[in-house]
Coordinates of C-alpha atoms in Angstrom, one line a residue:
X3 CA 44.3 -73.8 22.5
X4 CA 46.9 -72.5 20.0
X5 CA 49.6 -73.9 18.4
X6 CA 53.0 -72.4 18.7
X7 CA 55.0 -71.4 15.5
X8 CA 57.7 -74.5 15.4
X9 CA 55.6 -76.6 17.6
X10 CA 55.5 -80.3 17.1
X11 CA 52.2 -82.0 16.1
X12 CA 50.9 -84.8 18.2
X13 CA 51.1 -88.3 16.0
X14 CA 47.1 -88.1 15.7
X15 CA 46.1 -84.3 15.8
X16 CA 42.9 -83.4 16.8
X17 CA 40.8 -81.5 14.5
X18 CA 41.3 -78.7 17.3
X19 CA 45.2 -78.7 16.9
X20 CA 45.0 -78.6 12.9
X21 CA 42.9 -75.7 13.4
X22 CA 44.9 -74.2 15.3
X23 CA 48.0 -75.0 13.2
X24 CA 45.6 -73.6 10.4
X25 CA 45.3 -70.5 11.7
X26 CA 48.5 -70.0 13.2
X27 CA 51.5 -67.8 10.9
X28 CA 53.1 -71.1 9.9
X29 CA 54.2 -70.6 6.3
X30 CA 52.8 -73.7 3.9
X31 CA 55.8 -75.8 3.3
X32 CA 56.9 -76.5 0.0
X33 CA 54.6 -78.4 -2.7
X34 CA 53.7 -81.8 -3.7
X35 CA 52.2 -83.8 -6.6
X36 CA 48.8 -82.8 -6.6
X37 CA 47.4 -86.1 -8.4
X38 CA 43.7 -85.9 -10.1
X39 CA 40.2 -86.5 -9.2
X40 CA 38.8 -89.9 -8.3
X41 CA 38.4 -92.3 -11.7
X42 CA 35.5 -94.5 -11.1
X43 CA 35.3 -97.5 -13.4
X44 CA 31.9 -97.3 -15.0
X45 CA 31.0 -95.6 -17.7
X46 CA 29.8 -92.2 -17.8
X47 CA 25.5 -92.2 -18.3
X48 CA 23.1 -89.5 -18.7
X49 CA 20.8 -88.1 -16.2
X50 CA 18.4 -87.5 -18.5
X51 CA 17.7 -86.1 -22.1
X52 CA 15.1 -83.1 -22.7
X53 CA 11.7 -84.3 -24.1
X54 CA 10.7 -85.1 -27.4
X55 CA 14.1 -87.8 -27.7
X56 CA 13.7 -88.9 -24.6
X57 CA 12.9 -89.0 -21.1
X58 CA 12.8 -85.9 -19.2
X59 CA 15.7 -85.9 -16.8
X60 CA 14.0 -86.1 -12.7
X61 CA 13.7 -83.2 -10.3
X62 CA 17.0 -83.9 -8.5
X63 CA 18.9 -84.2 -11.8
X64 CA 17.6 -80.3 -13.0
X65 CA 18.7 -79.4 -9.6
X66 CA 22.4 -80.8 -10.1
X67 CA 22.2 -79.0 -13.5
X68 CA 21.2 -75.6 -12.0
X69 CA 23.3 -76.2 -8.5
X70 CA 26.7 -77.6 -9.7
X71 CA 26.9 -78.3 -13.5
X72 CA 30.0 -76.5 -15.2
X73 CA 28.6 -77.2 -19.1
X74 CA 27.3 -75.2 -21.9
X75 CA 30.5 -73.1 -21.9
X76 CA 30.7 -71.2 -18.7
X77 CA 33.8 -69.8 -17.4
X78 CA 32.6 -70.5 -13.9
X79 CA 33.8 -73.0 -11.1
X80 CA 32.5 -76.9 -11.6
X81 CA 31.6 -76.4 -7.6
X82 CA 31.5 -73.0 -5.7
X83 CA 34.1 -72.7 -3.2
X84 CA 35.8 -70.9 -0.6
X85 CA 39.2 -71.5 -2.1
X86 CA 40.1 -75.1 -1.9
X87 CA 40.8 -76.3 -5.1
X88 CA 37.9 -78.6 -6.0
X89 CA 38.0 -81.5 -3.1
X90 CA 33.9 -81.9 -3.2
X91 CA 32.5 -84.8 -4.5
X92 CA 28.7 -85.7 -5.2
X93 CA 27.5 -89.5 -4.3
X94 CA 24.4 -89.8 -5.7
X95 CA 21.5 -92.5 -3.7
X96 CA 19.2 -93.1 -6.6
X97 CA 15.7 -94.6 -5.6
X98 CA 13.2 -96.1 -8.0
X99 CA 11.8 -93.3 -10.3
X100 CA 14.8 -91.7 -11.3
X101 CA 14.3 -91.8 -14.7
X102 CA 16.9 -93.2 -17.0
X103 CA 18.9 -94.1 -14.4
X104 CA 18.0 -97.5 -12.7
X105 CA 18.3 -97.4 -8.6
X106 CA 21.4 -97.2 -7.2
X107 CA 24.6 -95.9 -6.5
X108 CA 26.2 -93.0 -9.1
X109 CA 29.0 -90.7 -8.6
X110 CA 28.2 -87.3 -10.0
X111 CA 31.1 -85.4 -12.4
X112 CA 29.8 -81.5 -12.2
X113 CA 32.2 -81.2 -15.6
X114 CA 29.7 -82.8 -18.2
X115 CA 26.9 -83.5 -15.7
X116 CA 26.8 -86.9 -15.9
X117 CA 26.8 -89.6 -13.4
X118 CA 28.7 -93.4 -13.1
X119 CA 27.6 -96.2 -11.5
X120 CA 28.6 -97.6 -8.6
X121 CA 26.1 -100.1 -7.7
X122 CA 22.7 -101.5 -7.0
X123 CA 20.4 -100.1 -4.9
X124 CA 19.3 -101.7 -1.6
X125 CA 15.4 -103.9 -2.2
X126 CA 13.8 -101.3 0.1
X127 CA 15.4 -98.6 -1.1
X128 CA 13.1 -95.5 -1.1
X129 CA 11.9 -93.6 -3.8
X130 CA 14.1 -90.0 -4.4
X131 CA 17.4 -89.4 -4.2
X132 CA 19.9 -88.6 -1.5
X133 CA 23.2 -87.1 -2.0
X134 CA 26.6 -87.7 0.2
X135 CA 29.0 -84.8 0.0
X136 CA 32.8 -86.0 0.6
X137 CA 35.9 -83.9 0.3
X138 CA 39.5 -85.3 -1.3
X139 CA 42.1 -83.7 0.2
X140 CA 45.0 -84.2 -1.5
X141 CA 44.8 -81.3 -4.5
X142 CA 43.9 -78.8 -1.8
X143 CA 46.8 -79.6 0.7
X144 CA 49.5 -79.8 -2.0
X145 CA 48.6 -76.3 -2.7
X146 CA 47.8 -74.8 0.6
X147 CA 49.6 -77.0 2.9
X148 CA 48.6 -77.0 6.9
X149 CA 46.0 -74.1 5.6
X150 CA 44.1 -76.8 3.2
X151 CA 41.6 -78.4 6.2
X152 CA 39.2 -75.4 7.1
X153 CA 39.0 -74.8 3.2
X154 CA 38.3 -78.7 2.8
X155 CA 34.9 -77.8 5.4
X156 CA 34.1 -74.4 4.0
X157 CA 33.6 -75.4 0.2
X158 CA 31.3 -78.1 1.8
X159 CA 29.0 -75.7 2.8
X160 CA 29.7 -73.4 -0.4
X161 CA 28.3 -76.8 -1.9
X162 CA 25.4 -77.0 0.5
X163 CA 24.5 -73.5 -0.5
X164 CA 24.7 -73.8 -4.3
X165 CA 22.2 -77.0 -4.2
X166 CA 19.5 -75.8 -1.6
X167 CA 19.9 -72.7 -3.9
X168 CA 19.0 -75.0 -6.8
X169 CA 16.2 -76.7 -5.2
X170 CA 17.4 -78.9 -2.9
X171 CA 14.9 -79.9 0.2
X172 CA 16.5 -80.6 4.1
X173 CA 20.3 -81.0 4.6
X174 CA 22.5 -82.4 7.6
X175 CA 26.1 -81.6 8.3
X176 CA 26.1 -83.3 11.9
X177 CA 25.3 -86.7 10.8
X178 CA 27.7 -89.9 11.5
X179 CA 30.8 -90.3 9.2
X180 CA 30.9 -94.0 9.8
X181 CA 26.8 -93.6 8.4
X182 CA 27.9 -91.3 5.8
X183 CA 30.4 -93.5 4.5
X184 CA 28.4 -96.8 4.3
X185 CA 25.4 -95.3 2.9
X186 CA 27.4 -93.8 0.3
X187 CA 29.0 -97.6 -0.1
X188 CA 32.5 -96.6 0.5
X189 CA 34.8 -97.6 3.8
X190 CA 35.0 -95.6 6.6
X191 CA 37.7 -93.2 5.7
X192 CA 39.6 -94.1 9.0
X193 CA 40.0 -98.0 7.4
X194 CA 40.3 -96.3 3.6
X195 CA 43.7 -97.1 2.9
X196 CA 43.3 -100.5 4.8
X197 CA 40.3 -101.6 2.3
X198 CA 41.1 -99.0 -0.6
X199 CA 44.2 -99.1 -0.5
X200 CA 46.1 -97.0 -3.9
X201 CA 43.2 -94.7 -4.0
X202 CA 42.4 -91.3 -2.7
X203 CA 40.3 -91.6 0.6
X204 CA 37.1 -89.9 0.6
X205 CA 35.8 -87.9 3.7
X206 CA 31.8 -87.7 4.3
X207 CA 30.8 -84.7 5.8
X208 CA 27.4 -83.5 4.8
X209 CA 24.2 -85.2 3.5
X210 CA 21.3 -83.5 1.4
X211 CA 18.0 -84.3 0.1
X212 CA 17.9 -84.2 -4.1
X213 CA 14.3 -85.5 -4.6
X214 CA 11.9 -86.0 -1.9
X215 CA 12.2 -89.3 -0.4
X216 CA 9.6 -91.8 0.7
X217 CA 11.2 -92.1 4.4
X218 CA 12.9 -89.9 6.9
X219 CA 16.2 -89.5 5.8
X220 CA 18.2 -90.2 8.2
X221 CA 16.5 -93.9 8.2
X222 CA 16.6 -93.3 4.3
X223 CA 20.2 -93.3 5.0
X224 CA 20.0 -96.3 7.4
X225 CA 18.8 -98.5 4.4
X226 CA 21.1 -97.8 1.8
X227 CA 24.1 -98.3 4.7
X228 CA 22.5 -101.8 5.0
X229 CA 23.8 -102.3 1.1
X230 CA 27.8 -104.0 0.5
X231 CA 30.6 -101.5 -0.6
X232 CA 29.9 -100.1 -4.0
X233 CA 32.6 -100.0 -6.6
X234 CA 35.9 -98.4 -5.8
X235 CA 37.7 -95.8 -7.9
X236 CA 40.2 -96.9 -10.3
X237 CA 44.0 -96.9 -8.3
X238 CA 45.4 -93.6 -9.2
X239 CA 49.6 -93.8 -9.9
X240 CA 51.6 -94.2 -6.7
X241 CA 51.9 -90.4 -5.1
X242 CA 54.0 -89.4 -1.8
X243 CA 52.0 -89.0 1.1
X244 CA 53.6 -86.2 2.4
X245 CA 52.6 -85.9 6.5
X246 CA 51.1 -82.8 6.3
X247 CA 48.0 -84.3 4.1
X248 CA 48.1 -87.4 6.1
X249 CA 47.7 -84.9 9.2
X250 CA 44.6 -83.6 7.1
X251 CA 43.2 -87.4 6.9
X252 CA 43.5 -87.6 10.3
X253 CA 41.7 -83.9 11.1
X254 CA 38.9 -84.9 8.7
X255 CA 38.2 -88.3 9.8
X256 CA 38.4 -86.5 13.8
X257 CA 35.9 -84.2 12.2
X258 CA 33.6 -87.1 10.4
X259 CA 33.8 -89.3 13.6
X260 CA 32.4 -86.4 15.6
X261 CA 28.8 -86.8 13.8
X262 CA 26.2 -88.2 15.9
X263 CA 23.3 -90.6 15.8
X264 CA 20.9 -88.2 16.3
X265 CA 21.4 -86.0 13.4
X266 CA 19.7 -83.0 12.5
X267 CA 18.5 -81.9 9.3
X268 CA 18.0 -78.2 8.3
X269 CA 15.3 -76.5 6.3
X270 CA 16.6 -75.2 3.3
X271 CA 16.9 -71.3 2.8
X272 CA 14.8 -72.2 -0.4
X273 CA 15.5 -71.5 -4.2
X274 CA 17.5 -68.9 -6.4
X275 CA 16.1 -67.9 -9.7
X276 CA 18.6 -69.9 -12.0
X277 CA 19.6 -66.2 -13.5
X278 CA 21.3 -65.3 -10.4
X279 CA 23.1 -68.8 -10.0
X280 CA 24.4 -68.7 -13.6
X281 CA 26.0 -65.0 -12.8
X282 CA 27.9 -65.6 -9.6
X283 CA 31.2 -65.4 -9.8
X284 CA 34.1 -64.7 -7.6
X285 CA 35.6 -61.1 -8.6
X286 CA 39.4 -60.1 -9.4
X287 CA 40.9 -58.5 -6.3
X288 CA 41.0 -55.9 -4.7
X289 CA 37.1 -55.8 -5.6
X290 CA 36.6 -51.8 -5.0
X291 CA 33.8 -49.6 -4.4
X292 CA 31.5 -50.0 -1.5
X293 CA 28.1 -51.2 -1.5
X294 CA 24.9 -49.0 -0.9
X295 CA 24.7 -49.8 3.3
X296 CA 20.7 -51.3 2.1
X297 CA 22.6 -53.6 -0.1
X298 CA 25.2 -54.8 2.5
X299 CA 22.5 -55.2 5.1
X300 CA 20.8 -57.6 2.8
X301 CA 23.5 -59.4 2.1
X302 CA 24.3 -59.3 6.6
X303 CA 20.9 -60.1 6.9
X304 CA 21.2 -63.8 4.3
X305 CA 24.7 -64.8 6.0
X306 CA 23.1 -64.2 9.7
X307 CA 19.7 -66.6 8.8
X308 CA 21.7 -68.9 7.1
X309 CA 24.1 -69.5 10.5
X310 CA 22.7 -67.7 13.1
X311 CA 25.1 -69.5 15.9
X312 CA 27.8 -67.7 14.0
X313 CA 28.4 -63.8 14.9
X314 CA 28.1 -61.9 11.6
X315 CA 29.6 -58.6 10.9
X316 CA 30.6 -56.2 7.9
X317 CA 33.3 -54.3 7.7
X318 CA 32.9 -51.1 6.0
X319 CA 35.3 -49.3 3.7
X320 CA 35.1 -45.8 6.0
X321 CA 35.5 -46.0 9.1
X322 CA 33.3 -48.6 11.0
X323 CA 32.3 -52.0 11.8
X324 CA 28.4 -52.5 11.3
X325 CA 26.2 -55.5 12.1
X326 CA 22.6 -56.3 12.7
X327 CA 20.5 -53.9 14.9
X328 CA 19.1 -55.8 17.6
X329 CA 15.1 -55.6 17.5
X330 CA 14.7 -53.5 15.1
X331 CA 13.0 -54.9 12.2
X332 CA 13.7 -52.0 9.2
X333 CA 15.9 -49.0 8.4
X334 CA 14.3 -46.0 6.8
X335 CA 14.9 -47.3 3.6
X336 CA 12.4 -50.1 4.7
X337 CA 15.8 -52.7 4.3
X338 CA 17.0 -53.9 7.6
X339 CA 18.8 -51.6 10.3
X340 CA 22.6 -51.7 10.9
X341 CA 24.6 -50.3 14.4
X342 CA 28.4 -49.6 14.8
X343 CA 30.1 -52.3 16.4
X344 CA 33.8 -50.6 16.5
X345 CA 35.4 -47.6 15.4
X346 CA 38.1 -47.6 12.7
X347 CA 38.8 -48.9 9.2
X348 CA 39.9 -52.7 10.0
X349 CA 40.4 -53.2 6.4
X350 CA 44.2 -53.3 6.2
X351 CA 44.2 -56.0 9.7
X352 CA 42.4 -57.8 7.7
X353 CA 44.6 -58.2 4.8
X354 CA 47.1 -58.9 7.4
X355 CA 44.7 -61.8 8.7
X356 CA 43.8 -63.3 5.7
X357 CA 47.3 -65.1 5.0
X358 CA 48.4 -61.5 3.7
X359 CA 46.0 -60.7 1.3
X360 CA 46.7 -56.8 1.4
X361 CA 44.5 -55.8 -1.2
X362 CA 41.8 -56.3 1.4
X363 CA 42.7 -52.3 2.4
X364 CA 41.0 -51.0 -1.4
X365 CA 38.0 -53.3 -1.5
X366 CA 34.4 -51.8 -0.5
X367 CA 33.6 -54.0 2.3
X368 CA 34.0 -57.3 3.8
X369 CA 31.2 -59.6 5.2
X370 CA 32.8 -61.6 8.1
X371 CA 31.4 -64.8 10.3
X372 CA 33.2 -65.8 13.6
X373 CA 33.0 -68.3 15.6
X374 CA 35.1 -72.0 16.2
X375 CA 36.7 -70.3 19.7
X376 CA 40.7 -71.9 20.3
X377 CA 38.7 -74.7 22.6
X378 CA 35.8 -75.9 20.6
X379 CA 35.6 -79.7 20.0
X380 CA 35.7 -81.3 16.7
X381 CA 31.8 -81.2 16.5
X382 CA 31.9 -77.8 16.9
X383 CA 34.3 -77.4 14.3
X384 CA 32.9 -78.9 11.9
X385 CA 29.2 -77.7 12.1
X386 CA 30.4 -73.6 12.4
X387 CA 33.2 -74.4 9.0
X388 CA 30.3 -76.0 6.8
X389 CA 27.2 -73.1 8.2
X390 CA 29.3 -70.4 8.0
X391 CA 30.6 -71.6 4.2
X392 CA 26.6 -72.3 3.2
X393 CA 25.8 -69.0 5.0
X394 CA 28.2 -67.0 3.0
X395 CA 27.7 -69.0 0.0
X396 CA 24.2 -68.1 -0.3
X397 CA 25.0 -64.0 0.9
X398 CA 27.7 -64.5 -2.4
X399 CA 24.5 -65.2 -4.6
X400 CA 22.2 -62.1 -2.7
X401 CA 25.5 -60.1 -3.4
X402 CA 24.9 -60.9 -6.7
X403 CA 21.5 -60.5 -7.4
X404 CA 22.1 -57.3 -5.6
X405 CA 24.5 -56.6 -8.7
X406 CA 27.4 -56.4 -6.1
X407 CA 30.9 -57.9 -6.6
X408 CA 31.9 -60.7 -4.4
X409 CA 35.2 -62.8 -3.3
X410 CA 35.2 -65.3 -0.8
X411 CA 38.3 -65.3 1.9
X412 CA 38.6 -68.4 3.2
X413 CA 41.9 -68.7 4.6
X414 CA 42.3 -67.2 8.3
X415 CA 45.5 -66.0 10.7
X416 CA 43.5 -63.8 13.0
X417 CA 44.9 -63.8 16.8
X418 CA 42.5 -61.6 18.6
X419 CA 40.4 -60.4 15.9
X420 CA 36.9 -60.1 17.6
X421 CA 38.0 -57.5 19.9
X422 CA 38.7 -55.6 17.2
X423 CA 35.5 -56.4 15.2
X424 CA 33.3 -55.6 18.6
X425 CA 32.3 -59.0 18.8
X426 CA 30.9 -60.6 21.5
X427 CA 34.4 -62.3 23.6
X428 CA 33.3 -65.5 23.2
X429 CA 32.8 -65.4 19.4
X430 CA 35.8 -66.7 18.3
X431 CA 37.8 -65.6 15.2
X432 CA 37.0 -65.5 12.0
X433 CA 36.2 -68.8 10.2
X434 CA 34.9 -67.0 6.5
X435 CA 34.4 -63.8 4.7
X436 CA 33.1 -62.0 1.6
X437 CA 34.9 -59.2 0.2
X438 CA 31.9 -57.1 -1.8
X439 CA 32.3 -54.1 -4.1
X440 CA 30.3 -51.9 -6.5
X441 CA 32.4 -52.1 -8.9
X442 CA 31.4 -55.3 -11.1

């Protein structure tokens, strides 16, 4: 399905038709007041202090440090991110043993790494901690518009990525909003304004394992949903609701709702030395020079485990379009093999395709994920947005241990884009890339 430009939106899109609005050549209308981050009421508490003054801070709260923490004076994002402008937030499930803290629920701030409580915990709460990863639309949609809600999913999975690279154990993206949302002790963001009302509603999309905990987690999850609402954010100053971010509301709780009971929780890709974390950054356009072809394999080779029900390509600053070579386990240089997929430099279509980024035609090479085909369902939508941003958020961190430059390119306009990638028919267009260059 696509979605004429000048069409009219049902009342209730369907995370299918925002997609497809997404990714259509619709221009982003005109800006609103972008408002600030949720204000919760407690005040702000430690994780942890570094022995002798103190208490050493637990497992999970070094991984938050290494994973998401903007402190210490680095120029780099608070959260890694496709492009949306910061709409990840961090509920914390603390079980006994987390140090300082006593159980409970905490919302993390990834500015000064520290946390605020929002409750108790359940009696039979497990030991570990849990986290609940929400998005806040409103700051991304005043900016981008009707482009905001596949960025909103993508720097989930950027978020995914940066805490299994910090140490993180299993992680689920499919897993019930309605779950999601009580566990975390906030409403179900379809009732949010209903029970909330004056504050900005917060969309549960993903779940990940901090510290280890004494239970499955999904029925980890089960017993902190059993526990009342937590505290609610402070209200925030009357703001416009323009439709187009209540359109996004309704995508995101489509997308939320589409979770099932039987969720599924991944492995993680395992951890990053914290060297290569602290580097990554996202280079100034056009992010020239190519890669050595061993290099750009690597980095094929991380995005492809990371989501293999994605189709991953690269395309190169010359004259081809490589990917994976099917059965063969090394090239020459004992680094995996790569086979044409298509003739021709697509590098200037895709500065065309990425909501007119031209300088796409100078940079060295661009890693690219498709899938999310004009008719996949909501659940669909979801899981191939929050893998493909995890998948290319952890080939961003090869990229730079590689010593590479790296952009991600989040926002999409393709129309028949696979063909000209040589991509499987059914592929789909692309949902996220990674511009890479040599020159750092």
């Amino acid at each position: 399905m696509s979605l004429p430009v000048g069409a009219t939106p049902s009342a209730t899109p369907t995370a299918r038709e925002a997609l497809a609005r997404a990714r259509s050549k619709e221009e982003p209308e005109s800006r609103f007041p972008s408002g600030g981050h949720p204000l919760w009421p407690a005040s702000a508490e430690a994780i942890g202090a570094a022995p002798p003054d103190g208490e050493a801070a637990p497992a999970w709260g070094r991984v938050l440090r290494r994973a998401l923490a903007a402190t210490g004076g680095q120029e780099r994002r608070p959260l890694p991110s496709a492009g949306a402008r910061y709409p990840v937030g961090v509920q914390l499930l603390v079980g006994p043993g987390g140090g300082l803290l006593a159980p409970g629920r905490y919302a993390y701030d990834p500015l000064t790494h520290r946390v605020r409580r929002r409750g108790p915990a359940p009696q039979d709460a497990p030991e570990g901690c849990l986290a609940v990863l929400t998005v806040a639309a409103r700051r991304t949609v005043s900016h981008y518009a009707h482009r905001a809600f596949p960025l909103l999913l993508l720097d989930v999975g950027h978020a995914l990525a940066a805490l299994t690279a910090g140490g993180a154990g299993s992680f689920c993206t499919d897993a019930d909003g309605a779950l999601l949302s009580a566990a975390a002790g906030l409403p179900n963001s379809a009732q949010w304004e209903a029970i909330w009302g004056g504050s900005e509603p917060l969309h549960p999309l993903a779940a990940v394992v901090l510290d280890p905990v004494a239970d499955a987690p999904s029925s980890a999850l089960r017993r902190w949903a059993a526990q009342p609402l937590a505290d609610a954010p402070l209200p925030a100053d009357p703001l416009p609701v323009p439709s187009v971010l209540r359109r996004t509301w309704q995508a995101l709780v489509a997308v939320a709702d589409a979770g099932g009971a039987a969720a599924t929780w991944s492995a993680p890709a395992g951890p990053v030395p914290e060297r290569v974390i602290g580097a990554r950054r996202s280079a100034e356009p056009p992010v020239g020079g190519t890669p050595a072809r061993a290099d750009l394999a690597r980095v094929l080779v991380r995005a492809a485990a990371a989501a293999p029900e994605l189709e991953w390509c690269v395309a190169l600053g010359g004259d081809e379009v490589v990917g994976l070579r099917p059965g063969a386990e090394a090239a020459a240089d004992g680094g995996p093999a790569l086979r044409p997929l298509a003739p021709g430099d697509v590098r200037p279509r895709l500065g065309e395709w990425a909501a007119g980024q031209g300088w796409l035609a100078g940079t060295g090479a661009v890693l690219l994920g498709l899938g999310s085909p004009p008719d996949a369902d909501a659940a669909r939508i979801r899981r191939d947005h929050l893998m493909a941003g995890y998948a290319v958020g952890l080939a961003q961190l090869t990229a730079t241990e590689l010593g590479s430059a790296s952009r991600p390119l989040g926002s999409w306009q393709p129309s028949a884009a696979g063909a000209r990638l040589g991509a499987a028919p059914d592929a789909g267009p692309i949902v996220h890339g990674l511009a890479l260059g040599s020159d750092g």
